[in-house]
CSV table of C-alpha atoms in Angstrom, one decimal:
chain,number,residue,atom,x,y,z
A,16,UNK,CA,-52.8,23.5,67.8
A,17,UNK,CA,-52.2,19.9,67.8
A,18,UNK,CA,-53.3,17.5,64.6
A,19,UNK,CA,-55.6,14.4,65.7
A,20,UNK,CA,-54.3,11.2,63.8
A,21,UNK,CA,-57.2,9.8,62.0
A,22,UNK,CA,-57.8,5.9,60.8
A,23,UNK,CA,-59.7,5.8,57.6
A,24,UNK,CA,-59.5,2.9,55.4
A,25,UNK,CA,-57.1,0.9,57.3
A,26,UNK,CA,-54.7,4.2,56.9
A,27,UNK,CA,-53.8,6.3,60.1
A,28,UNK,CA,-53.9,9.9,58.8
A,29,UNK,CA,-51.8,12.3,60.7
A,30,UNK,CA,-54.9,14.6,61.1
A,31,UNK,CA,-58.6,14.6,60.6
A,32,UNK,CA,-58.1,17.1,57.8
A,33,UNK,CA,-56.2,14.1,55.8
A,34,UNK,CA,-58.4,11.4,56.4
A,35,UNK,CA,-61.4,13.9,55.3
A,36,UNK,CA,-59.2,15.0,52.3
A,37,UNK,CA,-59.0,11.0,51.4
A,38,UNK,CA,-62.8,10.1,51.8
A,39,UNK,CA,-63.5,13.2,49.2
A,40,UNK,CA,-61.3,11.6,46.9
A,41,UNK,CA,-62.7,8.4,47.6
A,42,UNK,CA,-66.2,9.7,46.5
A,43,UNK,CA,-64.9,11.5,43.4
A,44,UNK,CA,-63.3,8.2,42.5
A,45,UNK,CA,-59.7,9.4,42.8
A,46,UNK,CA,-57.2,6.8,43.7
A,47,UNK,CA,-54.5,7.2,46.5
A,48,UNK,CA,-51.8,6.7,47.8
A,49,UNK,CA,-50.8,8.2,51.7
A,50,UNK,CA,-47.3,9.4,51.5
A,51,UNK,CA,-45.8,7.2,48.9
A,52,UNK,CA,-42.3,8.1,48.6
A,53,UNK,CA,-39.8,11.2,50.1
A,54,UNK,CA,-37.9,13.3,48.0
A,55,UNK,CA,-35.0,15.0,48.7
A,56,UNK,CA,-35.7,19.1,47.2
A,57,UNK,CA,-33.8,21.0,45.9
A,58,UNK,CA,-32.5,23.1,48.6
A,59,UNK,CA,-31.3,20.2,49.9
A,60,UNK,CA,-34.4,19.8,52.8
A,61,UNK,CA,-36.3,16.4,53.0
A,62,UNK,CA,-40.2,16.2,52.0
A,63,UNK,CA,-43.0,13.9,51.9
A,64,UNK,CA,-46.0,15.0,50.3
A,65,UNK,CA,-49.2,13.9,51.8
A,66,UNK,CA,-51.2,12.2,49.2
A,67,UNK,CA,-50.0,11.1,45.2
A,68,UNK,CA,-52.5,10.1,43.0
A,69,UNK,CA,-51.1,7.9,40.5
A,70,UNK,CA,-54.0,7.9,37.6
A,71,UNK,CA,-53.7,11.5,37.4
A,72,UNK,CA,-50.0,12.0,38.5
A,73,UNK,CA,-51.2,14.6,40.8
A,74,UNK,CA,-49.3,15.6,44.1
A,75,UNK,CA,-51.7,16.9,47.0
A,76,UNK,CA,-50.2,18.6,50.2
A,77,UNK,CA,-53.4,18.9,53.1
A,78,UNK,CA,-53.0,22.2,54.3
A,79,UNK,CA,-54.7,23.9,57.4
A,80,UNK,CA,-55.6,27.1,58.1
A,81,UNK,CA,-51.8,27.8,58.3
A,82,UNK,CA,-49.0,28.2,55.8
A,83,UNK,CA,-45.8,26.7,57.2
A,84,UNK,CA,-43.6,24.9,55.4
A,85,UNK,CA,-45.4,26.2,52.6
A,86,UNK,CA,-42.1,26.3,50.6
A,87,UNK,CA,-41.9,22.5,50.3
A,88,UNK,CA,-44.7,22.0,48.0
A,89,UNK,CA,-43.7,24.9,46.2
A,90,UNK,CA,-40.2,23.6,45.2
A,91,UNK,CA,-41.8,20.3,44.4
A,92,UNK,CA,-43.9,21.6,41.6
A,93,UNK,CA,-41.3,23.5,40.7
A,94,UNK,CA,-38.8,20.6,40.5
A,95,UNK,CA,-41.7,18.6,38.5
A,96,UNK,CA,-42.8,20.6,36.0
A,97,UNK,CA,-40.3,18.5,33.6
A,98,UNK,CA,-39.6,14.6,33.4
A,99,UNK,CA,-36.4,13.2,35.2
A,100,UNK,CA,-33.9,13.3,32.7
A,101,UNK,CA,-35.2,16.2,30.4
A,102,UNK,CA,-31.8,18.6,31.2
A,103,UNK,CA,-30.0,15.3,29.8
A,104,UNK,CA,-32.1,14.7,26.8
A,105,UNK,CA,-32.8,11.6,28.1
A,106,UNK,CA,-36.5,11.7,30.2
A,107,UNK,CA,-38.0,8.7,31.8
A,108,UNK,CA,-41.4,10.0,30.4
A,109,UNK,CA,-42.4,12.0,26.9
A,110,UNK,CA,-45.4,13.9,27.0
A,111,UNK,CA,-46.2,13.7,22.9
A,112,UNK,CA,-49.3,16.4,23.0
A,113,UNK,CA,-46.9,19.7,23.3
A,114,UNK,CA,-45.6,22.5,21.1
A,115,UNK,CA,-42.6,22.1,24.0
A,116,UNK,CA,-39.2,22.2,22.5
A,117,UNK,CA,-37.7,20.6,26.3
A,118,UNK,CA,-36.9,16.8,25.7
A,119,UNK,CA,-39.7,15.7,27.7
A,120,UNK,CA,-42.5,17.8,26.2
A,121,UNK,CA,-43.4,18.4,29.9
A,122,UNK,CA,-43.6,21.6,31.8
A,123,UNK,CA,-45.9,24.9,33.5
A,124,UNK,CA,-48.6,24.2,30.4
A,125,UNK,CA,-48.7,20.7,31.5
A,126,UNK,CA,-46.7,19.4,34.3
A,127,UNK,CA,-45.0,15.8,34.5
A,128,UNK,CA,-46.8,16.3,38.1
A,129,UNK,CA,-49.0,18.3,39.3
A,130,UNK,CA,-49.0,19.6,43.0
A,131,UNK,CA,-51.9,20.9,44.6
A,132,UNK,CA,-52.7,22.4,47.7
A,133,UNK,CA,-56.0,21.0,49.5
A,134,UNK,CA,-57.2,23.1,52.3
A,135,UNK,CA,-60.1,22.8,55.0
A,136,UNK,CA,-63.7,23.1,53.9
A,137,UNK,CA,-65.4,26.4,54.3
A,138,UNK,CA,-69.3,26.3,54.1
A,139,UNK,CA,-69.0,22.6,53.7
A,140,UNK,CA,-67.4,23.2,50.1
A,141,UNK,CA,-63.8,22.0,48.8
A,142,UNK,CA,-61.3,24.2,49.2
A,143,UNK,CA,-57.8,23.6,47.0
A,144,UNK,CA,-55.0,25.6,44.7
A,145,UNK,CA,-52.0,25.2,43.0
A,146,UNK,CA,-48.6,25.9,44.2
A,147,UNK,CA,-47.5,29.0,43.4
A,148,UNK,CA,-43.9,28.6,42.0
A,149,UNK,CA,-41.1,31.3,40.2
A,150,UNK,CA,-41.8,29.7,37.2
A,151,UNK,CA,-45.5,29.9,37.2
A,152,UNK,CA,-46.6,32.2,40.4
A,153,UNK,CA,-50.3,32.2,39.4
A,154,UNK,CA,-52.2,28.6,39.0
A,155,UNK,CA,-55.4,28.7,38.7
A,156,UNK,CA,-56.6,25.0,39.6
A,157,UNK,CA,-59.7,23.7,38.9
A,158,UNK,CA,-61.3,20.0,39.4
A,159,UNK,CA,-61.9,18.7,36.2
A,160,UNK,CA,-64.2,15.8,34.7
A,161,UNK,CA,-63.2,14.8,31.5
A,162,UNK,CA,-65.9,14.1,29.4
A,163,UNK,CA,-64.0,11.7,27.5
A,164,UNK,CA,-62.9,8.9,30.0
A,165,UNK,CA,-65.4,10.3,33.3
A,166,UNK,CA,-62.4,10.9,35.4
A,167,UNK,CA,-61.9,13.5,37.9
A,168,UNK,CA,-58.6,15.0,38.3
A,169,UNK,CA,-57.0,18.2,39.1
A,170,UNK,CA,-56.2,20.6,36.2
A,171,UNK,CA,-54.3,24.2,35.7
A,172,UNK,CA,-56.7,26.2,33.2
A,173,UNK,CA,-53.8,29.1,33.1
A,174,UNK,CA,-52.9,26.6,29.2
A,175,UNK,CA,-56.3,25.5,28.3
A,176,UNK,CA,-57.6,21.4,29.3
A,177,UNK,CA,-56.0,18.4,28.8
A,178,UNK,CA,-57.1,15.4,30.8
A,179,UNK,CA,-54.5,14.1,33.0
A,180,UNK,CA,-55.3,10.4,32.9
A,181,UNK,CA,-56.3,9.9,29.2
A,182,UNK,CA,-54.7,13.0,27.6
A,183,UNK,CA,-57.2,13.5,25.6
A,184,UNK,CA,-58.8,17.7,25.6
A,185,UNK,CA,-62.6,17.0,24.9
A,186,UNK,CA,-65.6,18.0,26.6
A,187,UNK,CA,-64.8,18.6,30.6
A,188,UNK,CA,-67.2,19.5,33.2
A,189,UNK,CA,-65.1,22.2,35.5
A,190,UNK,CA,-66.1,23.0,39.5
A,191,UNK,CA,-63.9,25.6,40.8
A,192,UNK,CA,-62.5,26.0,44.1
A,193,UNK,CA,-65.4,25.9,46.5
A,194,UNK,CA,-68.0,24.7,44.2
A,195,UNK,CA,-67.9,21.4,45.5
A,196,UNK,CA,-69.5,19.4,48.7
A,197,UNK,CA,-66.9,18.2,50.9
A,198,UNK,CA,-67.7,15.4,52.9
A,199,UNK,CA,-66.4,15.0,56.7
A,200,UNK,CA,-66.2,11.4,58.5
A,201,UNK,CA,-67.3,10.7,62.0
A,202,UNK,CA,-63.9,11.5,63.7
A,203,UNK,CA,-65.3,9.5,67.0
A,204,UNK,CA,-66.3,6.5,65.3
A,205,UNK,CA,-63.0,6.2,63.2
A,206,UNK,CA,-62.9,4.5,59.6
A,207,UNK,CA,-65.6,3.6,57.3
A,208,UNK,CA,-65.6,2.0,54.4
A,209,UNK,CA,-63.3,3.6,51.7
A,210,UNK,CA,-61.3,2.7,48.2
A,211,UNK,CA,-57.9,4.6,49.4
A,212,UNK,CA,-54.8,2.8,48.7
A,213,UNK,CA,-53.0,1.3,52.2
A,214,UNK,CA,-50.1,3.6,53.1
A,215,UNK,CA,-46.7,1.1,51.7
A,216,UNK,CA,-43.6,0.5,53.2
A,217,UNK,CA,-41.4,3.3,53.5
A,218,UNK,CA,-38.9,3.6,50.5
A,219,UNK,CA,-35.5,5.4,50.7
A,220,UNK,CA,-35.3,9.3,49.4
A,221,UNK,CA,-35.2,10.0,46.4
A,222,UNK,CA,-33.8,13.0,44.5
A,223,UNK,CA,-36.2,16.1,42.9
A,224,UNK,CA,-35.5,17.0,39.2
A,225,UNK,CA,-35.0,20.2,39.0
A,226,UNK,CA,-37.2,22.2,37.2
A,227,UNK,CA,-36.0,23.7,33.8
A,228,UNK,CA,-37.2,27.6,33.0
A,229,UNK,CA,-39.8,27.4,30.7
């Protein structure tokens, strides 16, 4: 089955199920950014994840009802569960709330990024996960609103609830896979009105980390 490119925002989505995924995050107040930057894995393969949302340095791959190439996000969360620079002792980011004794602070209780899996809607509801990984085969992702700065992001309750964009773990107001409305556009009309970030200009690659056992 073929994808339907999608304009929405002044973007053109590679399918409906992208644009729809970007209107969602649009009403939950989630800033994005359409496939920022490629990265080279580390088995060597090239990969562009759909969507980055840079308050909440959270990765989102727009899934179907298929699973191919499902490996790709994988080995991205797996290869940013620590900073840049952590197997050096030199990280380009320290993550000061952790009991972790890795130079970055980062890792599966708290990710440098997150990558999440966002599917299509059953029952008009949000569907999503995280990506299962060697290292932590079992997310359990939530969407999270922190109750200390109002803003949504995603969140793995497997390690308890820290807010991704303030750090802060106070009161957070948690809706499960599913327990969320998801909003379609009119794919004949085309775009309407939406906060996205325009896709940039395409950058060179740029190398995964590789993720340290934790």
């Amino acid at each position: 089955m073929r994808a339907i490119p999608q304009t929405y925002s002044g973007v053109l989505f590679r399918s409906t199920l992208e644009a729809d995924w970007a209107v969602n995050l649009d009403d939950l107040k989630m800033t994005w950014q359409y496939e920022p930057e490629g990265a080279i894995l580390p088995s060597g393969e090239y990969y562009r994840c759909d969507v980055f949302l840079p308050r909440v340095t959270t990765f989102v791959e727009v899934k179907g009802p298929h699973d191919e190439r499902i490996h790709k996000p994988a080995q991205l969360a797996e290869a940013m569960f620590h900073a840049p620079g952590c197997d050096t002792g030199r990280p380009v980011d320290i993550n000061p709330f952790t009991d972790d004794d890795c130079a970055c602070g980062f890792g599966t209780a708290f990710p440098w990024r997150l990558v999440v899996l966002a599917r299509a809607s059953e029952r008009g509801r949000m569907v999503f996960s995280g990506a299962a990984t060697p290292s932590h085969p079992s997310p359990n992702v939530v969407l999270a609103k922190c109750g200390v700065c109002q803003q949504y992001s995603f969140a793995d309750t497997c390690f308890g609830w820290r807010c991704r964009r303030c750090r802060q773990s106070g009161d957070v107001a948690v809706f499960k896979s599913g327990g969320v409305t998801f909003r379609q556009i009119d794919h004949r009309a085309g775009a309407s009105a939406g906060a996205g970030t325009r896709r940039p200009a395409r950058k060179s690659s740029t190398r995964a980390s590789r993720a340290k056992a934790s």
